[in-house]
Tab-separated table of C-alpha atoms in Angstrom:
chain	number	residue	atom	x	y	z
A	22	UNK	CA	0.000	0.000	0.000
A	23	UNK	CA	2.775	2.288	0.537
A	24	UNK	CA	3.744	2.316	-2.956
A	25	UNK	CA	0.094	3.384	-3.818
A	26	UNK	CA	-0.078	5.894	-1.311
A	27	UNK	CA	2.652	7.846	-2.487
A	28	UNK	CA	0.714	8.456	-5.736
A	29	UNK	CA	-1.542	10.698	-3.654
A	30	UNK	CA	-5.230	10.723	-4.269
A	31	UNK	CA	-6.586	8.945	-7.230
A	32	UNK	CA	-9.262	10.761	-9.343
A	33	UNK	CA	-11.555	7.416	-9.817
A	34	UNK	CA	-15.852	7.139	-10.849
A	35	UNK	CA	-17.294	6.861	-7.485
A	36	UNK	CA	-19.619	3.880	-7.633
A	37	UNK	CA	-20.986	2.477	-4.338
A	38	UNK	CA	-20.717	-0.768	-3.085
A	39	UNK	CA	-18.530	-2.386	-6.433
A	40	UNK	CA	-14.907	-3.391	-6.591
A	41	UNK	CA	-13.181	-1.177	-8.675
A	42	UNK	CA	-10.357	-1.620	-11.265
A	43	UNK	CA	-7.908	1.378	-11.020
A	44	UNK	CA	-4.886	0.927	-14.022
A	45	UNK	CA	-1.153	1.824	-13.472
A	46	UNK	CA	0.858	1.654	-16.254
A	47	UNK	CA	2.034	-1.905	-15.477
A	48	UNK	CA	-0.381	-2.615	-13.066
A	49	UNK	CA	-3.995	-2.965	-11.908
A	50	UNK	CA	-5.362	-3.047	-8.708
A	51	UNK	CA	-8.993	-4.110	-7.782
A	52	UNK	CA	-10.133	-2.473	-4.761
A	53	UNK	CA	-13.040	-2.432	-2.132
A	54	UNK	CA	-13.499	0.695	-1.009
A	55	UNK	CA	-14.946	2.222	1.938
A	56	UNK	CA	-17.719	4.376	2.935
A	57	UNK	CA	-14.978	6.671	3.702
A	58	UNK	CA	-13.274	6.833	0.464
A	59	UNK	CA	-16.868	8.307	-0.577
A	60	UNK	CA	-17.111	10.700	1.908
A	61	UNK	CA	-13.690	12.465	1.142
A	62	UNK	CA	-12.421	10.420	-1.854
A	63	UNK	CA	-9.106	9.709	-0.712
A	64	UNK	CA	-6.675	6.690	-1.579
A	65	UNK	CA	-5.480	6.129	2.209
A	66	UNK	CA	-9.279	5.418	3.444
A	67	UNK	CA	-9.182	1.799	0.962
A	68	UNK	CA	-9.914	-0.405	3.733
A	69	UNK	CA	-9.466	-3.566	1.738
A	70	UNK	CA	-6.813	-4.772	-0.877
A	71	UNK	CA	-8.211	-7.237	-3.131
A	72	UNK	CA	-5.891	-8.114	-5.620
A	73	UNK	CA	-2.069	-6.424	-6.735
A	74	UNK	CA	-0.847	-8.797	-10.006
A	75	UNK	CA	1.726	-7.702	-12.075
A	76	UNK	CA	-0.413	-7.516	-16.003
A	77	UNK	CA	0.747	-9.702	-18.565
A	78	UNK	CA	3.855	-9.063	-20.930
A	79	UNK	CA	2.882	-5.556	-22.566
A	80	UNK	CA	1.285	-5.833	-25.883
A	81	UNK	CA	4.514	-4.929	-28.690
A	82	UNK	CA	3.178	-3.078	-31.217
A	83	UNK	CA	5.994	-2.053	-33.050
A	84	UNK	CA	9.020	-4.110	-34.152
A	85	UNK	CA	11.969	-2.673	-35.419
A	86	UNK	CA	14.386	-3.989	-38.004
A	87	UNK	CA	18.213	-3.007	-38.490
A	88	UNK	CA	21.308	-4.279	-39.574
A	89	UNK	CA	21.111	-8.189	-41.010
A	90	UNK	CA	17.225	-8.759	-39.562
A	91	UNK	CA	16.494	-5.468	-41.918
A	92	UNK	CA	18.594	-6.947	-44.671
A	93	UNK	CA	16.566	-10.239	-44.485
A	94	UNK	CA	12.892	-8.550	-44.201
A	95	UNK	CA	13.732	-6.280	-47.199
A	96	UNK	CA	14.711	-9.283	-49.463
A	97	UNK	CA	12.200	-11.468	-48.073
A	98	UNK	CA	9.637	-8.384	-49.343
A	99	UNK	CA	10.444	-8.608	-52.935
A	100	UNK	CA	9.497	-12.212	-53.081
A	101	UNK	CA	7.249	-13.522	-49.936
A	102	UNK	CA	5.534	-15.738	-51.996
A	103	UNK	CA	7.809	-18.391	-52.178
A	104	UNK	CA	7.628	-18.806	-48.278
A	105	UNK	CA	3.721	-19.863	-49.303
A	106	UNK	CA	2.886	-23.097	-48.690
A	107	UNK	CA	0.113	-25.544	-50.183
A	108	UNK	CA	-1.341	-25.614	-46.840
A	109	UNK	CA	-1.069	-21.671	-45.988
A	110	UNK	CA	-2.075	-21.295	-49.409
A	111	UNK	CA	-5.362	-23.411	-48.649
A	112	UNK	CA	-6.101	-21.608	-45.738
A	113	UNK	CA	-5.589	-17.778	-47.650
A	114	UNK	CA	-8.172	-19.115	-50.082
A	115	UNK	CA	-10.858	-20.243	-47.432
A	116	UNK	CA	-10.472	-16.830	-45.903
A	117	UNK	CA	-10.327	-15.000	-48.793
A	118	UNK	CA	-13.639	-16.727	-49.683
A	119	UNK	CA	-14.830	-16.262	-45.898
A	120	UNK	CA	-14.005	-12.177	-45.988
A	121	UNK	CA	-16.454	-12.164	-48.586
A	122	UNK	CA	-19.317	-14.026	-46.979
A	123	UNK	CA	-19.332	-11.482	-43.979
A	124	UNK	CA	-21.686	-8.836	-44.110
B	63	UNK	CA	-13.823	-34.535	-26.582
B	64	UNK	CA	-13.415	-34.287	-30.375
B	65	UNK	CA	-14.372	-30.942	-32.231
B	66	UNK	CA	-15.675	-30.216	-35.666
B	67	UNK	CA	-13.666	-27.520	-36.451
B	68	UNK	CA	-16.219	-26.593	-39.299
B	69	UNK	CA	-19.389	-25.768	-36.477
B	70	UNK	CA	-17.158	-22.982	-34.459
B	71	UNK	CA	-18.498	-20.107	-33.159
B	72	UNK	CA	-16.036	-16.939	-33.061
B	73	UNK	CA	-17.377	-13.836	-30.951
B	74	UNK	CA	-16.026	-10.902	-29.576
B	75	UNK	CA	-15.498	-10.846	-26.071
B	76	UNK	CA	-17.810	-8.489	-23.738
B	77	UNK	CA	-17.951	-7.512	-20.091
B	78	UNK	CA	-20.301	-10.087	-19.954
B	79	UNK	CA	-18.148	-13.055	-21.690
B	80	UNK	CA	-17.174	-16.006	-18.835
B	81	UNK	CA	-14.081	-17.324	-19.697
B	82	UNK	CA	-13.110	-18.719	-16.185
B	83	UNK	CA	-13.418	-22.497	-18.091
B	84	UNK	CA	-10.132	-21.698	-20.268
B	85	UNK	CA	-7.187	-23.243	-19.316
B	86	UNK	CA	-3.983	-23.112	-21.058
B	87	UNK	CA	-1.298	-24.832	-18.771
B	88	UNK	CA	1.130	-24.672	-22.091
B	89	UNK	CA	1.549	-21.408	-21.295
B	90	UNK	CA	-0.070	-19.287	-18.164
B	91	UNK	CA	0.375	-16.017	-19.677
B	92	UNK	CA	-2.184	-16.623	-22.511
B	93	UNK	CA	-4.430	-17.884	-19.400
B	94	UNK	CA	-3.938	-15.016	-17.870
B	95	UNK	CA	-3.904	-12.807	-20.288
B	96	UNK	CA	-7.603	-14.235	-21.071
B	97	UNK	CA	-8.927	-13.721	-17.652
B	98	UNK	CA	-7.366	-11.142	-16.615
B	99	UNK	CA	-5.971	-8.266	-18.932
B	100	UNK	CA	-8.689	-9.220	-22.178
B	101	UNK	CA	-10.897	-7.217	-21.031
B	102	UNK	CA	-9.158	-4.405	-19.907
B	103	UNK	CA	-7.389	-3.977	-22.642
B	104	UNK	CA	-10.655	-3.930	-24.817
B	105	UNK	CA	-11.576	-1.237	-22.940
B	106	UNK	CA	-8.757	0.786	-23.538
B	107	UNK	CA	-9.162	-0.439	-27.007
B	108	UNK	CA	-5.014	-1.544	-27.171
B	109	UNK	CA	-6.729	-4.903	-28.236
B	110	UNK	CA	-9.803	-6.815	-29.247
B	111	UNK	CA	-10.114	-10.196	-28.240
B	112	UNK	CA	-12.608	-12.832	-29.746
B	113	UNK	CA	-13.374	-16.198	-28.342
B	114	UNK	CA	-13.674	-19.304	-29.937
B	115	UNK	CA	-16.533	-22.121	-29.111
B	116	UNK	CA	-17.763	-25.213	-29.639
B	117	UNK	CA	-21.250	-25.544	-28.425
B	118	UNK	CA	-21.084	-24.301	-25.166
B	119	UNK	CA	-17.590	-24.775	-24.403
B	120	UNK	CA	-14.737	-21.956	-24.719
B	121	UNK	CA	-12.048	-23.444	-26.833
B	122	UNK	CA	-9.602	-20.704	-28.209
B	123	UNK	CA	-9.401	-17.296	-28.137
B	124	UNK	CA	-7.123	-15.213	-30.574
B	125	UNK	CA	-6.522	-11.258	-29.320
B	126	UNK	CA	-5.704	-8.472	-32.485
B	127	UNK	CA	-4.368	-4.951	-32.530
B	128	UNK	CA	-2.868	-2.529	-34.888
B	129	UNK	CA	0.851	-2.808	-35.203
B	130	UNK	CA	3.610	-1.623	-37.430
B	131	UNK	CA	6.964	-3.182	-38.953
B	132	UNK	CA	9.683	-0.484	-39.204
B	133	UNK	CA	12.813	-1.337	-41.232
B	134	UNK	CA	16.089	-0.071	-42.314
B	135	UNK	CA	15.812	1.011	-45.713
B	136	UNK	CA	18.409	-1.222	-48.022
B	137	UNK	CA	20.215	2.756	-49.366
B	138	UNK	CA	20.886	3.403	-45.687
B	139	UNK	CA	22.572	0.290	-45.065
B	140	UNK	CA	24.634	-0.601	-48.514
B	141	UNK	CA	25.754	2.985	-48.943
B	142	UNK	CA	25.368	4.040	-45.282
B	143	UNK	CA	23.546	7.556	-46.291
B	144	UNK	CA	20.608	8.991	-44.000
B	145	UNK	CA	17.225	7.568	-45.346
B	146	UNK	CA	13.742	7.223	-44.156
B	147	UNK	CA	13.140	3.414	-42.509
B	148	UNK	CA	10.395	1.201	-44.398
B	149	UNK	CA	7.397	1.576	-42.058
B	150	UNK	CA	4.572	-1.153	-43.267
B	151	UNK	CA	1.378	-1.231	-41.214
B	152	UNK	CA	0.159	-4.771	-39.833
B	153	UNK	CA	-2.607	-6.330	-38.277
B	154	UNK	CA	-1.148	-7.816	-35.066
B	155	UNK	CA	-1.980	-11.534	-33.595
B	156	UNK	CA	-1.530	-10.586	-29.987
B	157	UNK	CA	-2.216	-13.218	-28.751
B	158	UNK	CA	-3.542	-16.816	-29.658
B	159	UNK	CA	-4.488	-20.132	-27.775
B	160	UNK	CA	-6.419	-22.905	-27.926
B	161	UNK	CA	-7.721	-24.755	-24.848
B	162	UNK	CA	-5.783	-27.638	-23.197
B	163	UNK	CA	-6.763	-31.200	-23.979
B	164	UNK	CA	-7.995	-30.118	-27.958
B	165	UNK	CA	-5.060	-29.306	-30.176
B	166	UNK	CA	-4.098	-31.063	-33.016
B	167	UNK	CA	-7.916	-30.497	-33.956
B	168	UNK	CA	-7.773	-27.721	-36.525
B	169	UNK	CA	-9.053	-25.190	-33.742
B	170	UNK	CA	-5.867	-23.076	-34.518
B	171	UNK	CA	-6.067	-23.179	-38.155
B	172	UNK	CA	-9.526	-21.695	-38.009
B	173	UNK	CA	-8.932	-18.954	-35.850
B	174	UNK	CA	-5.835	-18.021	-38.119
B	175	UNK	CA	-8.373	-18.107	-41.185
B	176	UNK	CA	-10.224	-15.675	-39.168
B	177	UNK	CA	-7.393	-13.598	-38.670
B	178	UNK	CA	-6.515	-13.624	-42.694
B	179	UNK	CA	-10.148	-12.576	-43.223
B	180	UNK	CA	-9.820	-9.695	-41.224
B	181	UNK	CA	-6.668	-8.580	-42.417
B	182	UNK	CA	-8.693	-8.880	-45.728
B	183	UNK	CA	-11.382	-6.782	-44.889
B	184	UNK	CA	-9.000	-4.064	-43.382
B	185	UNK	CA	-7.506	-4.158	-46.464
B	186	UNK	CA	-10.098	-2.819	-48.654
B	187	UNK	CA	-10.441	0.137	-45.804
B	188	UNK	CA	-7.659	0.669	-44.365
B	189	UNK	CA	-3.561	0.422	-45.487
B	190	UNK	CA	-2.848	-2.832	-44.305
B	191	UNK	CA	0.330	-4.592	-45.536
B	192	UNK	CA	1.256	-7.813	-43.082
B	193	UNK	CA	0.041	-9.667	-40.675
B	194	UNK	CA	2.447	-10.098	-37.580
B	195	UNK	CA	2.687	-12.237	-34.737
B	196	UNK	CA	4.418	-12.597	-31.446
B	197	UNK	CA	4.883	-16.813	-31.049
B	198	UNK	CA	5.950	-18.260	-27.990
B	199	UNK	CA	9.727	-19.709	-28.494
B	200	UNK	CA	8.066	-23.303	-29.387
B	201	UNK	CA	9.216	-25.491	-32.388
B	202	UNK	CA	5.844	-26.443	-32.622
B	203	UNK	CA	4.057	-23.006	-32.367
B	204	UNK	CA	6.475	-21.583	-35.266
B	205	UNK	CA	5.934	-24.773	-37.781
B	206	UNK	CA	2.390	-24.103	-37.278
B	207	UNK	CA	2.321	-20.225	-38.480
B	208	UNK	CA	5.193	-20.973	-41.291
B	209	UNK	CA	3.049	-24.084	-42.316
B	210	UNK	CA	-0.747	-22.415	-42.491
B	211	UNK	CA	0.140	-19.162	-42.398
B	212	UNK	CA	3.181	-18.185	-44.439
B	213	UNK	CA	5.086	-16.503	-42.057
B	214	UNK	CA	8.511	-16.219	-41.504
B	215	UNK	CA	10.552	-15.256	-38.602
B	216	UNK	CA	11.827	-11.302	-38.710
B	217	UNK	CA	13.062	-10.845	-35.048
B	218	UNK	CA	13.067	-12.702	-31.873
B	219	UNK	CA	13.820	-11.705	-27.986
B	220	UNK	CA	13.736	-13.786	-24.889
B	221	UNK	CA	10.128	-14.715	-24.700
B	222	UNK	CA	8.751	-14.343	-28.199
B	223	UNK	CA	9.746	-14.799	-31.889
B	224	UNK	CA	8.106	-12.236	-34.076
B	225	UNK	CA	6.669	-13.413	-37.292
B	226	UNK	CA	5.185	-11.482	-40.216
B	227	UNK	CA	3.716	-12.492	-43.449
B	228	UNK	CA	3.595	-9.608	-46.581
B	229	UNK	CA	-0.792	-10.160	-47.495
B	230	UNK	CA	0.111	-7.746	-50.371
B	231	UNK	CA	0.670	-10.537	-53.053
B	232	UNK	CA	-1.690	-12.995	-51.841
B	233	UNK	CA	-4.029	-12.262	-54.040
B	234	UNK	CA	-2.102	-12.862	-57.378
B	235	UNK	CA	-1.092	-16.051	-55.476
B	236	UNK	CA	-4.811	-16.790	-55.446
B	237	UNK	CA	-5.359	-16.021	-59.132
B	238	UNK	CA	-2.855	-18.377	-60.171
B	239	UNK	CA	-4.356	-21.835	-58.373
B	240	UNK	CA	-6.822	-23.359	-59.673
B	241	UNK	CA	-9.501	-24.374	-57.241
């Protein structure tokens, strides 16, 4: 908790009576709060401390190529297809076919 | 228990979704990342996650978001001038599993021809240029996406091996079998 409190007080929706989901950046912490916390709203009056879990591995968005991994992905775009095989080939077909069924 | 792959549902998860039934002792961070962090991170719209079932029962779940392959440009590196990187934009497979006790079933193949139709449709809306995965570092997870997907491997670190496959040419590659 000490780690939380030093964050000061946290701007959350008051909602009575639910556990509530506050998000660090790596982090999320479900919470019960008190009667308190509604009166004056502040972090230190959490009277319960449901759950602290570290999230799962970060979502990379971005991956960035240099040096022989660029060299590799630049070649390998000037001729992907012949890393198609009859079976991925198959399966681009049946969802080709499928994109086109959806509304 | 024996699935026809052919009679799966796919839905998109909501607030309302149970998927306390999925286990995925292969690898606890897709297991946790289902019950835990799906759903949150729908909200905050970093991903959306859809779930995979036979009747009833939850038996994959695949997780997408946007992402984007930067690369050196070839100029910059053979004649070591100052040029722009090759940004493509990609549809990302976050995150894929299928429930313990029913690989080998073709669960996984239809989920990735799910993902393909997506990056399809995107396609005709949006730029859209690969689709990219992060794999777990399993000899049997990477056969899979080279085999039915086309992918091949562009970058790896510790936990994951990043795979990509260029959808720009699929189509002529289409044209040219006959069905």
């Amino acid at each position: 908790m000490d780690s939380l409190t030093k964050c000061g007080p946290l701007k959350t929706k008051k909602k009575k009576g639910i556990r509530q989901e506050i998000n660090f950046h790596f982090l999320t912490v479900t919470l019960k709060l008190s009667e308190d916390y509604f009166n004056n709203g502040e972090l230190s009056n959490i009277v319960t401390h449901e759950r602290w879990s570290a999230m799962a591995k970060q979502i990379e968005l971005e991956t960035i190529l240099r040096g022989e991994e660029a060299r590799a992905f630049n070649k390998y775009v000037d001729a992907p297809k012949q890393h198609f095989t009859p079976e991925s080939r198959a399966l681009f077909r049946e969802a080709r076919q499928l994109s086109k069924e959806w509304p | 228990m024996t699935i026809d792959s052919k009679s799966l549902i796919f839905s998109k998860l909501s607030d309302d979704s149970d998927v306390s039934s999925f286990t995925c002792s292969d690898s606890k961070d897709l297991e946790d990342f289902l019950r835990n962090d799906a759903k949150i991170r729908q909200r905050e719209k970093i991903s959306t996650t859809y779930l995979v079932h036979s009747g009833t029962d939850l038996v994959g779940f695949f997780s997408l978001s946007m992402g984007c392959i930067t690369s050196d440009s070839l100029k910059k590196m053979s004649l070591e001038i100052e040029d722009p990187p090759n940004k493509y934009p990609a549809l990302l497979l976050a995150r894929m599993a299928t429930k313990d006790g029913l690989r080998g079933q073709g669960i996984g193949r239809e989920m990735l021809k799910h993902v393909f139709a997506m990056a399809f449709r995107l396609t005709e809306q949006i730029g859209c240029r690969f689709v990219k995965v992060d794999a777990k570092r399993d000899p049997r997870a990477i056969r899979f996406y080279e085999n039915y997907g086309g992918f091949i491997q562009i970058t790896q670190n510790s936990e994951t091996i990043q795979m990509a496959v260029d959808i720009n040419k699929i189509g002529d590659e289409e044209n040219s079998i006959t069905v």
